[in-house]
Amino acid sequence: MSLMEENNHVIMPIMFPALYRISKEHWNQTIVALVYNVLKTFMEMNSKLFDELTASYKAERQREKKREKERDELWKRLGELELNHNKKMIASHNSPPSKK
């Protein structure tokens, strides 16, 4: 533990994202409890860094959600464009030829 305390500024940024995600998403409550203990220890070691990492993690998740939403909307628009194009193609094939 003393090595972790001496190097918490290096270790915490590496470990935090995975531990935080596990604490919110893991199905096994024993694992979640162990992760909570580690997070609590990190918080006690360096509460300022812990708060910064928490805020940074949450902001990054929000950016990811926004990008995912934008990507989903783009795919939806592309699907709509494809449908419109297909309808126009079908309509042009079904229309009678023009007389000259």
PDB file of N, CA and C in Angstrom:
ATOM      1  N   MET A   1       0.821  -1.203   0.000  1.00  0.00           N
ATOM      2  CA  MET A   1       0.000   0.000   0.000  1.00  0.00           C
ATOM      3  C   MET A   1       0.860   1.260   0.000  1.00  0.00           C
ATOM      4  N   SER A   2       2.015   1.213   0.642  1.00  0.00           N
ATOM      5  CA  SER A   2       2.831   2.427   0.689  1.00  0.00           C
ATOM      6  C   SER A   2       3.314   2.819  -0.708  1.00  0.00           C
ATOM      7  N   LEU A   3       3.619   1.837  -1.555  1.00  0.00           N
ATOM      8  CA  LEU A   3       4.013   2.158  -2.930  1.00  0.00           C
ATOM      9  C   LEU A   3       2.856   2.793  -3.696  1.00  0.00           C
ATOM     10  N   MET A   4       1.657   2.300  -3.440  1.00  0.00           N
ATOM     11  CA  MET A   4       0.489   2.894  -4.091  1.00  0.00           C
ATOM     12  C   MET A   4       0.289   4.329  -3.620  1.00  0.00           C
ATOM     13  N   GLU A   5       0.463   4.557  -2.335  1.00  0.00           N
ATOM     14  CA  GLU A   5       0.290   5.914  -1.813  1.00  0.00           C
ATOM     15  C   GLU A   5       1.332   6.857  -2.397  1.00  0.00           C
ATOM     16  N   GLU A   6       2.566   6.377  -2.529  1.00  0.00           N
ATOM     17  CA  GLU A   6       3.630   7.210  -3.077  1.00  0.00           C
ATOM     18  C   GLU A   6       3.393   7.537  -4.553  1.00  0.00           C
ATOM     19  N   ASN A   7       2.758   6.622  -5.258  1.00  0.00           N
ATOM     20  CA  ASN A   7       2.580   6.772  -6.705  1.00  0.00           C
ATOM     21  C   ASN A   7       1.115   6.891  -7.113  1.00  0.00           C
ATOM     22  N   ASN A   8       0.267   7.352  -6.203  1.00  0.00           N
ATOM     23  CA  ASN A   8      -1.163   7.401  -6.521  1.00  0.00           C
ATOM     24  C   ASN A   8      -1.466   8.310  -7.703  1.00  0.00           C
ATOM     25  N   HIS A   9      -0.674   9.344  -7.911  1.00  0.00           N
ATOM     26  CA  HIS A   9      -0.890  10.254  -9.040  1.00  0.00           C
ATOM     27  C   HIS A   9      -0.646   9.571 -10.387  1.00  0.00           C
ATOM     28  N   VAL A  10       0.109   8.470 -10.382  1.00  0.00           N
ATOM     29  CA  VAL A  10       0.360   7.696 -11.601  1.00  0.00           C
ATOM     30  C   VAL A  10      -0.650   6.556 -11.717  1.00  0.00           C
ATOM     31  N   ILE A  11      -0.890   5.872 -10.611  1.00  0.00           N
ATOM     32  CA  ILE A  11      -1.733   4.674 -10.616  1.00  0.00           C
ATOM     33  C   ILE A  11      -3.215   5.007 -10.786  1.00  0.00           C
ATOM     34  N   MET A  12      -3.691   6.002 -10.067  1.00  0.00           N
ATOM     35  CA  MET A  12      -5.131   6.292 -10.085  1.00  0.00           C
ATOM     36  C   MET A  12      -5.678   6.629 -11.473  1.00  0.00           C
ATOM     37  N   PRO A  13      -5.014   7.486 -12.251  1.00  0.00           N
ATOM     38  CA  PRO A  13      -5.569   7.770 -13.586  1.00  0.00           C
ATOM     39  C   PRO A  13      -5.629   6.540 -14.494  1.00  0.00           C
ATOM     40  N   ILE A  14      -4.751   5.595 -14.281  1.00  0.00           N
ATOM     41  CA  ILE A  14      -4.756   4.371 -15.086  1.00  0.00           C
ATOM     42  C   ILE A  14      -5.885   3.446 -14.645  1.00  0.00           C
ATOM     43  N   MET A  15      -6.041   3.277 -13.353  1.00  0.00           N
ATOM     44  CA  MET A  15      -6.991   2.307 -12.810  1.00  0.00           C
ATOM     45  C   MET A  15      -8.426   2.829 -12.723  1.00  0.00           C
ATOM     46  N   PHE A  16      -8.575   4.129 -12.526  1.00  0.00           N
ATOM     47  CA  PHE A  16      -9.889   4.683 -12.212  1.00  0.00           C
ATOM     48  C   PHE A  16     -10.982   4.355 -13.229  1.00  0.00           C
ATOM     49  N   PRO A  17     -10.771   4.591 -14.529  1.00  0.00           N
ATOM     50  CA  PRO A  17     -11.883   4.350 -15.472  1.00  0.00           C
ATOM     51  C   PRO A  17     -12.434   2.925 -15.414  1.00  0.00           C
ATOM     52  N   ALA A  18     -11.558   1.944 -15.364  1.00  0.00           N
ATOM     53  CA  ALA A  18     -12.022   0.552 -15.315  1.00  0.00           C
ATOM     54  C   ALA A  18     -12.739   0.260 -14.001  1.00  0.00           C
ATOM     55  N   LEU A  19     -12.199   0.736 -12.901  1.00  0.00           N
ATOM     56  CA  LEU A  19     -12.830   0.483 -11.605  1.00  0.00           C
ATOM     57  C   LEU A  19     -14.197   1.161 -11.512  1.00  0.00           C
ATOM     58  N   TYR A  20     -14.283   2.386 -11.997  1.00  0.00           N
ATOM     59  CA  TYR A  20     -15.558   3.102 -11.932  1.00  0.00           C
ATOM     60  C   TYR A  20     -16.612   2.391 -12.771  1.00  0.00           C
ATOM     61  N   ARG A  21     -16.219   1.988 -13.980  1.00  0.00           N
ATOM     62  CA  ARG A  21     -17.157   1.284 -14.867  1.00  0.00           C
ATOM     63  C   ARG A  21     -17.618  -0.020 -14.226  1.00  0.00           C
ATOM     64  N   ILE A  22     -16.693  -0.771 -13.651  1.00  0.00           N
ATOM     65  CA  ILE A  22     -17.051  -2.030 -12.989  1.00  0.00           C
ATOM     66  C   ILE A  22     -18.004  -1.762 -11.827  1.00  0.00           C
ATOM     67  N   SER A  23     -17.759  -0.695 -11.084  1.00  0.00           N
ATOM     68  CA  SER A  23     -18.617  -0.393  -9.928  1.00  0.00           C
ATOM     69  C   SER A  23     -20.054  -0.114 -10.349  1.00  0.00           C
ATOM     70  N   LYS A  24     -20.251   0.336 -11.579  1.00  0.00           N
ATOM     71  CA  LYS A  24     -21.599   0.664 -12.055  1.00  0.00           C
ATOM     72  C   LYS A  24     -22.244  -0.449 -12.871  1.00  0.00           C
ATOM     73  N   GLU A  25     -21.435  -1.320 -13.489  1.00  0.00           N
ATOM     74  CA  GLU A  25     -21.984  -2.238 -14.477  1.00  0.00           C
ATOM     75  C   GLU A  25     -21.819  -3.722 -14.165  1.00  0.00           C
ATOM     76  N   HIS A  26     -20.953  -4.075 -13.243  1.00  0.00           N
ATOM     77  CA  HIS A  26     -20.683  -5.507 -13.046  1.00  0.00           C
ATOM     78  C   HIS A  26     -21.861  -6.208 -12.379  1.00  0.00           C
ATOM     79  N   TRP A  27     -22.122  -7.422 -12.817  1.00  0.00           N
ATOM     80  CA  TRP A  27     -23.277  -8.182 -12.330  1.00  0.00           C
ATOM     81  C   TRP A  27     -23.011  -8.846 -10.976  1.00  0.00           C
ATOM     82  N   ASN A  28     -21.749  -9.113 -10.653  1.00  0.00           N
ATOM     83  CA  ASN A  28     -21.416  -9.838  -9.430  1.00  0.00           C
ATOM     84  C   ASN A  28     -21.219  -8.847  -8.273  1.00  0.00           C
ATOM     85  N   GLN A  29     -22.073  -8.938  -7.272  1.00  0.00           N
ATOM     86  CA  GLN A  29     -22.030  -7.991  -6.157  1.00  0.00           C
ATOM     87  C   GLN A  29     -20.756  -8.104  -5.326  1.00  0.00           C
ATOM     88  N   THR A  30     -20.154  -9.273  -5.293  1.00  0.00           N
ATOM     89  CA  THR A  30     -18.890  -9.430  -4.564  1.00  0.00           C
ATOM     90  C   THR A  30     -17.800  -8.602  -5.233  1.00  0.00           C
ATOM     91  N   ILE A  31     -17.754  -8.668  -6.560  1.00  0.00           N
ATOM     92  CA  ILE A  31     -16.777  -7.878  -7.313  1.00  0.00           C
ATOM     93  C   ILE A  31     -17.041  -6.392  -7.101  1.00  0.00           C
ATOM     94  N   VAL A  32     -18.290  -6.000  -7.160  1.00  0.00           N
ATOM     95  CA  VAL A  32     -18.654  -4.592  -6.970  1.00  0.00           C
ATOM     96  C   VAL A  32     -18.210  -4.118  -5.588  1.00  0.00           C
ATOM     97  N   ALA A  33     -18.415  -4.941  -4.573  1.00  0.00           N
ATOM     98  CA  ALA A  33     -18.009  -4.569  -3.211  1.00  0.00           C
ATOM     99  C   ALA A  33     -16.493  -4.401  -3.120  1.00  0.00           C
ATOM    100  N   LEU A  34     -15.751  -5.296  -3.758  1.00  0.00           N
ATOM    101  CA  LEU A  34     -14.289  -5.184  -3.754  1.00  0.00           C
ATOM    102  C   LEU A  34     -13.839  -3.906  -4.467  1.00  0.00           C
ATOM    103  N   VAL A  35     -14.473  -3.609  -5.577  1.00  0.00           N
ATOM    104  CA  VAL A  35     -14.125  -2.405  -6.330  1.00  0.00           C
ATOM    105  C   VAL A  35     -14.462  -1.159  -5.517  1.00  0.00           C
ATOM    106  N   TYR A  36     -15.593  -1.164  -4.831  1.00  0.00           N
ATOM    107  CA  TYR A  36     -15.933  -0.032  -3.966  1.00  0.00           C
ATOM    108  C   TYR A  36     -14.859   0.181  -2.903  1.00  0.00           C
ATOM    109  N   ASN A  37     -14.350  -0.893  -2.349  1.00  0.00           N
ATOM    110  CA  ASN A  37     -13.288  -0.770  -1.344  1.00  0.00           C
ATOM    111  C   ASN A  37     -12.042  -0.124  -1.939  1.00  0.00           C
ATOM    112  N   VAL A  38     -11.680  -0.531  -3.153  1.00  0.00           N
ATOM    113  CA  VAL A  38     -10.512   0.059  -3.810  1.00  0.00           C
ATOM    114  C   VAL A  38     -10.764   1.537  -4.095  1.00  0.00           C
ATOM    115  N   LEU A  39     -11.952   1.856  -4.611  1.00  0.00           N
ATOM    116  CA  LEU A  39     -12.273   3.258  -4.888  1.00  0.00           C
ATOM    117  C   LEU A  39     -12.264   4.099  -3.611  1.00  0.00           C
ATOM    118  N   LYS A  40     -12.761   3.528  -2.533  1.00  0.00           N
ATOM    119  CA  LYS A  40     -12.756   4.239  -1.244  1.00  0.00           C
ATOM    120  C   LYS A  40     -11.317   4.500  -0.798  1.00  0.00           C
ATOM    121  N   THR A  41     -10.462   3.509  -0.977  1.00  0.00           N
ATOM    122  CA  THR A  41      -9.053   3.671  -0.623  1.00  0.00           C
ATOM    123  C   THR A  41      -8.416   4.767  -1.463  1.00  0.00           C
ATOM    124  N   PHE A  42      -8.704   4.769  -2.766  1.00  0.00           N
ATOM    125  CA  PHE A  42      -8.186   5.822  -3.639  1.00  0.00           C
ATOM    126  C   PHE A  42      -8.667   7.191  -3.179  1.00  0.00           C
ATOM    127  N   MET A  43      -9.936   7.277  -2.811  1.00  0.00           N
ATOM    128  CA  MET A  43     -10.504   8.547  -2.373  1.00  0.00           C
ATOM    129  C   MET A  43      -9.803   9.032  -1.100  1.00  0.00           C
ATOM    130  N   GLU A  44      -9.514   8.117  -0.200  1.00  0.00           N
ATOM    131  CA  GLU A  44      -8.838   8.491   1.045  1.00  0.00           C
ATOM    132  C   GLU A  44      -7.389   8.893   0.796  1.00  0.00           C
ATOM    133  N   MET A  45      -6.753   8.281  -0.206  1.00  0.00           N
ATOM    134  CA  MET A  45      -5.355   8.597  -0.516  1.00  0.00           C
ATOM    135  C   MET A  45      -5.207  10.011  -1.067  1.00  0.00           C
ATOM    136  N   ASN A  46      -6.095  10.352  -2.009  1.00  0.00           N
ATOM    137  CA  ASN A  46      -5.962  11.636  -2.692  1.00  0.00           C
ATOM    138  C   ASN A  46      -7.349  12.068  -3.170  1.00  0.00           C
ATOM    139  N   SER A  47      -8.080  12.714  -2.284  1.00  0.00           N
ATOM    140  CA  SER A  47      -9.471  13.060  -2.600  1.00  0.00           C
ATOM    141  C   SER A  47      -9.568  14.070  -3.742  1.00  0.00           C
ATOM    142  N   LYS A  48      -8.612  14.986  -3.832  1.00  0.00           N
ATOM    143  CA  LYS A  48      -8.639  15.979  -4.910  1.00  0.00           C
ATOM    144  C   LYS A  48      -8.496  15.292  -6.265  1.00  0.00           C
ATOM    145  N   LEU A  49      -7.518  14.425  -6.403  1.00  0.00           N
ATOM    146  CA  LEU A  49      -7.319  13.697  -7.656  1.00  0.00           C
ATOM    147  C   LEU A  49      -8.518  12.800  -7.944  1.00  0.00           C
ATOM    148  N   PHE A  50      -9.056  12.168  -6.911  1.00  0.00           N
ATOM    149  CA  PHE A  50     -10.228  11.305  -7.085  1.00  0.00           C
ATOM    150  C   PHE A  50     -11.402  12.106  -7.655  1.00  0.00           C
ATOM    151  N   ASP A  51     -11.644  13.289  -7.105  1.00  0.00           N
ATOM    152  CA  ASP A  51     -12.734  14.140  -7.597  1.00  0.00           C
ATOM    153  C   ASP A  51     -12.491  14.571  -9.044  1.00  0.00           C
ATOM    154  N   GLU A  52     -11.241  14.909  -9.368  1.00  0.00           N
ATOM    155  CA  GLU A  52     -10.906  15.294 -10.742  1.00  0.00           C
ATOM    156  C   GLU A  52     -11.141  14.131 -11.706  1.00  0.00           C
ATOM    157  N   LEU A  53     -10.720  12.938 -11.307  1.00  0.00           N
ATOM    158  CA  LEU A  53     -10.895  11.759 -12.156  1.00  0.00           C
ATOM    159  C   LEU A  53     -12.372  11.424 -12.340  1.00  0.00           C
ATOM    160  N   THR A  54     -13.151  11.575 -11.271  1.00  0.00           N
ATOM    161  CA  THR A  54     -14.589  11.314 -11.363  1.00  0.00           C
ATOM    162  C   THR A  54     -15.241  12.280 -12.345  1.00  0.00           C
ATOM    163  N   ALA A  55     -14.939  13.557 -12.215  1.00  0.00           N
ATOM    164  CA  ALA A  55     -15.515  14.565 -13.110  1.00  0.00           C
ATOM    165  C   ALA A  55     -15.079  14.320 -14.551  1.00  0.00           C
ATOM    166  N   SER A  56     -13.820  14.005 -14.736  1.00  0.00           N
ATOM    167  CA  SER A  56     -13.295  13.743 -16.077  1.00  0.00           C
ATOM    168  C   SER A  56     -13.956  12.520 -16.696  1.00  0.00           C
ATOM    169  N   TYR A  57     -14.127  11.475 -15.896  1.00  0.00           N
ATOM    170  CA  TYR A  57     -14.755  10.244 -16.388  1.00  0.00           C
ATOM    171  C   TYR A  57     -16.194  10.517 -16.817  1.00  0.00           C
ATOM    172  N   LYS A  58     -16.934  11.225 -15.982  1.00  0.00           N
ATOM    173  CA  LYS A  58     -18.336  11.516 -16.300  1.00  0.00           C
ATOM    174  C   LYS A  58     -18.448  12.403 -17.539  1.00  0.00           C
ATOM    175  N   ALA A  59     -17.561  13.374 -17.678  1.00  0.00           N
ATOM    176  CA  ALA A  59     -17.583  14.242 -18.861  1.00  0.00           C
ATOM    177  C   ALA A  59     -17.278  13.433 -20.122  1.00  0.00           C
ATOM    178  N   GLU A  60     -16.331  12.533 -20.037  1.00  0.00           N
ATOM    179  CA  GLU A  60     -15.992  11.691 -21.191  1.00  0.00           C
ATOM    180  C   GLU A  60     -17.161  10.790 -21.568  1.00  0.00           C
ATOM    181  N   ARG A  61     -17.849  10.230 -20.581  1.00  0.00           N
ATOM    182  CA  ARG A  61     -19.022   9.391 -20.882  1.00  0.00           C
ATOM    183  C   ARG A  61     -20.104  10.211 -21.576  1.00  0.00           C
ATOM    184  N   GLN A  62     -20.293  11.467 -21.135  1.00  0.00           N
ATOM    185  CA  GLN A  62     -21.289  12.333 -21.771  1.00  0.00           C
ATOM    186  C   GLN A  62     -20.916  12.605 -23.228  1.00  0.00           C
ATOM    187  N   ARG A  63     -19.620  12.847 -23.474  1.00  0.00           N
ATOM    188  CA  ARG A  63     -19.172  13.062 -24.857  1.00  0.00           C
ATOM    189  C   ARG A  63     -19.400  11.810 -25.695  1.00  0.00           C
ATOM    190  N   GLU A  64     -19.125  10.642 -25.119  1.00  0.00           N
ATOM    191  CA  GLU A  64     -19.346   9.388 -25.841  1.00  0.00           C
ATOM    192  C   GLU A  64     -20.823   9.194 -26.172  1.00  0.00           C
ATOM    193  N   LYS A  65     -21.693   9.489 -25.212  1.00  0.00           N
ATOM    194  CA  LYS A  65     -23.135   9.358 -25.454  1.00  0.00           C
ATOM    195  C   LYS A  65     -23.585  10.312 -26.554  1.00  0.00           C
ATOM    196  N   LYS A  66     -23.054  11.525 -26.543  1.00  0.00           N
ATOM    197  CA  LYS A  66     -23.411  12.497 -27.570  1.00  0.00           C
ATOM    198  C   LYS A  66     -22.953  12.005 -28.942  1.00  0.00           C
ATOM    199  N   ARG A  67     -21.713  11.507 -29.030  1.00  0.00           N
ATOM    200  CA  ARG A  67     -21.212  10.987 -30.308  1.00  0.00           C
ATOM    201  C   ARG A  67     -22.044   9.805 -30.777  1.00  0.00           C
ATOM    202  N   GLU A  68     -22.427   8.932 -29.848  1.00  0.00           N
ATOM    203  CA  GLU A  68     -23.246   7.775 -30.213  1.00  0.00           C
ATOM    204  C   GLU A  68     -24.611   8.222 -30.741  1.00  0.00           C
ATOM    205  N   LYS A  69     -25.206   9.205 -30.090  1.00  0.00           N
ATOM    206  CA  LYS A  69     -26.504   9.718 -30.539  1.00  0.00           C
ATOM    207  C   LYS A  69     -26.377  10.333 -31.931  1.00  0.00           C
ATOM    208  N   GLU A  70     -25.324  11.122 -32.144  1.00  0.00           N
ATOM    209  CA  GLU A  70     -25.106  11.729 -33.457  1.00  0.00           C
ATOM    210  C   GLU A  70     -24.901  10.657 -34.526  1.00  0.00           C
ATOM    211  N   ARG A  71     -24.158   9.614 -34.194  1.00  0.00           N
ATOM    212  CA  ARG A  71     -23.920   8.513 -35.130  1.00  0.00           C
ATOM    213  C   ARG A  71     -25.226   7.797 -35.460  1.00  0.00           C
ATOM    214  N   ASP A  72     -26.041   7.540 -34.445  1.00  0.00           N
ATOM    215  CA  ASP A  72     -27.338   6.889 -34.679  1.00  0.00           C
ATOM    216  C   ASP A  72     -28.236   7.750 -35.563  1.00  0.00           C
ATOM    217  N   GLU A  73     -28.247   9.062 -35.314  1.00  0.00           N
ATOM    218  CA  GLU A  73     -29.057   9.967 -36.132  1.00  0.00           C
ATOM    219  C   GLU A  73     -28.567   9.989 -37.577  1.00  0.00           C
ATOM    220  N   LEU A  74     -27.256   9.951 -37.764  1.00  0.00           N
ATOM    221  CA  LEU A  74     -26.699   9.928 -39.113  1.00  0.00           C
ATOM    222  C   LEU A  74     -27.111   8.659 -39.852  1.00  0.00           C
ATOM    223  N   TRP A  75     -27.024   7.513 -39.184  1.00  0.00           N
ATOM    224  CA  TRP A  75     -27.442   6.257 -39.813  1.00  0.00           C
ATOM    225  C   TRP A  75     -28.932   6.287 -40.152  1.00  0.00           C
ATOM    226  N   LYS A  76     -29.723   6.878 -39.281  1.00  0.00           N
ATOM    227  CA  LYS A  76     -31.161   6.985 -39.547  1.00  0.00           C
ATOM    228  C   LYS A  76     -31.404   7.842 -40.786  1.00  0.00           C
ATOM    229  N   ARG A  77     -30.712   8.981 -40.872  1.00  0.00           N
ATOM    230  CA  ARG A  77     -30.859   9.853 -42.045  1.00  0.00           C
ATOM    231  C   ARG A  77     -30.407   9.149 -43.319  1.00  0.00           C
ATOM    232  N   LEU A  78     -29.309   8.398 -43.226  1.00  0.00           N
ATOM    233  CA  LEU A  78     -28.843   7.655 -44.398  1.00  0.00           C
ATOM    234  C   LEU A  78     -29.874   6.618 -44.831  1.00  0.00           C
ATOM    235  N   GLY A  79     -30.497   5.957 -43.873  1.00  0.00           N
ATOM    236  CA  GLY A  79     -31.545   4.987 -44.184  1.00  0.00           C
ATOM    237  C   GLY A  79     -32.729   5.645 -44.868  1.00  0.00           C
ATOM    238  N   GLU A  80     -33.106   6.825 -44.381  1.00  0.00           N
ATOM    239  CA  GLU A  80     -34.219   7.558 -44.992  1.00  0.00           C
ATOM    240  C   GLU A  80     -33.872   7.987 -46.416  1.00  0.00           C
ATOM    241  N   LEU A  81     -32.637   8.439 -46.621  1.00  0.00           N
ATOM    242  CA  LEU A  81     -32.206   8.824 -47.968  1.00  0.00           C
ATOM    243  C   LEU A  81     -32.237   7.629 -48.915  1.00  0.00           C
ATOM    244  N   GLU A  82     -31.813   6.480 -48.415  1.00  0.00           N
ATOM    245  CA  GLU A  82     -31.831   5.270 -49.232  1.00  0.00           C
ATOM    246  C   GLU A  82     -33.264   4.903 -49.612  1.00  0.00           C
ATOM    247  N   LEU A  83     -34.180   4.970 -48.643  1.00  0.00           N
ATOM    248  CA  LEU A  83     -35.586   4.672 -48.940  1.00  0.00           C
ATOM    249  C   LEU A  83     -36.143   5.626 -49.988  1.00  0.00           C
ATOM    250  N   ASN A  84     -35.854   6.912 -49.837  1.00  0.00           N
ATOM    251  CA  ASN A  84     -36.334   7.896 -50.809  1.00  0.00           C
ATOM    252  C   ASN A  84     -35.758   7.618 -52.193  1.00  0.00           C
ATOM    253  N   HIS A  85     -34.490   7.281 -52.238  1.00  0.00           N
ATOM    254  CA  HIS A  85     -33.848   6.974 -53.518  1.00  0.00           C
ATOM    255  C   HIS A  85     -34.490   5.742 -54.154  1.00  0.00           C
ATOM    256  N   ASN A  86     -34.711   4.709 -53.354  1.00  0.00           N
ATOM    257  CA  ASN A  86     -35.330   3.484 -53.874  1.00  0.00           C
ATOM    258  C   ASN A  86     -36.740   3.752 -54.384  1.00  0.00           C
ATOM    259  N   LYS A  87     -37.503   4.579 -53.666  1.00  0.00           N
ATOM    260  CA  LYS A  87     -38.862   4.911 -54.112  1.00  0.00           C
ATOM    261  C   LYS A  87     -38.825   5.633 -55.458  1.00  0.00           C
ATOM    262  N   LYS A  88     -37.876   6.562 -55.610  1.00  0.00           N
ATOM    263  CA  LYS A  88     -37.756   7.289 -56.875  1.00  0.00           C
ATOM    264  C   LYS A  88     -37.370   6.346 -58.010  1.00  0.00           C
ATOM    265  N   MET A  89     -36.478   5.412 -57.721  1.00  0.00           N
ATOM    266  CA  MET A  89     -36.056   4.453 -58.748  1.00  0.00           C
ATOM    267  C   MET A  89     -37.229   3.575 -59.171  1.00  0.00           C
ATOM    268  N   ILE A  90     -38.010   3.117 -58.216  1.00  0.00           N
ATOM    269  CA  ILE A  90     -39.174   2.271 -58.517  1.00  0.00           C
ATOM    270  C   ILE A  90     -40.194   3.071 -59.317  1.00  0.00           C
ATOM    271  N   ALA A  91     -40.424   4.304 -58.902  1.00  0.00           N
ATOM    272  CA  ALA A  91     -41.392   5.152 -59.606  1.00  0.00           C
ATOM    273  C   ALA A  91     -40.944   5.411 -61.039  1.00  0.00           C
ATOM    274  N   SER A  92     -39.658   5.626 -61.252  1.00  0.00           N
ATOM    275  CA  SER A  92     -39.182   5.903 -62.611  1.00  0.00           C
ATOM    276  C   SER A  92     -39.261   4.660 -63.490  1.00  0.00           C
ATOM    277  N   HIS A  93     -39.108   3.478 -62.918  1.00  0.00           N
ATOM    278  CA  HIS A  93     -39.228   2.236 -63.686  1.00  0.00           C
ATOM    279  C   HIS A  93     -40.688   1.891 -63.972  1.00  0.00           C
ATOM    280  N   ASN A  94     -41.582   2.307 -63.119  1.00  0.00           N
ATOM    281  CA  ASN A  94     -43.007   1.998 -63.290  1.00  0.00           C
ATOM    282  C   ASN A  94     -43.743   3.014 -64.151  1.00  0.00           C
ATOM    283  N   SER A  95     -43.160   4.167 -64.384  1.00  0.00           N
ATOM    284  CA  SER A  95     -43.862   5.177 -65.183  1.00  0.00           C
ATOM    285  C   SER A  95     -43.789   4.803 -66.663  1.00  0.00           C
ATOM    286  N   PRO A  96     -44.848   5.119 -67.411  1.00  0.00           N
ATOM    287  CA  PRO A  96     -44.850   4.772 -68.839  1.00  0.00           C
ATOM    288  C   PRO A  96     -43.800   5.589 -69.583  1.00  0.00           C
ATOM    289  N   PRO A  97     -43.236   5.009 -70.623  1.00  0.00           N
ATOM    290  CA  PRO A  97     -42.221   5.752 -71.380  1.00  0.00           C
ATOM    291  C   PRO A  97     -42.849   6.970 -72.049  1.00  0.00           C
ATOM    292  N   SER A  98     -42.098   8.017 -72.145  1.00  0.00           N
ATOM    293  CA  SER A  98     -42.624   9.240 -72.762  1.00  0.00           C
ATOM    294  C   SER A  98     -42.643   9.086 -74.277  1.00  0.00           C
ATOM    295  N   LYS A  99     -43.684   9.651 -74.917  1.00  0.00           N
ATOM    296  CA  LYS A  99     -43.844   9.563 -76.375  1.00  0.00           C
ATOM    297  C   LYS A  99     -43.153  10.743 -77.025  1.00  0.00           C
ATOM    298  N   LYS A 100     -42.474  10.464 -78.121  1.00  0.00           N
ATOM    299  CA  LYS A 100     -41.792  11.541 -78.846  1.00  0.00           C
ATOM    300  C   LYS A 100     -42.335  11.680 -80.222  1.00  0.00           C
TER     301      LYS A 100
END
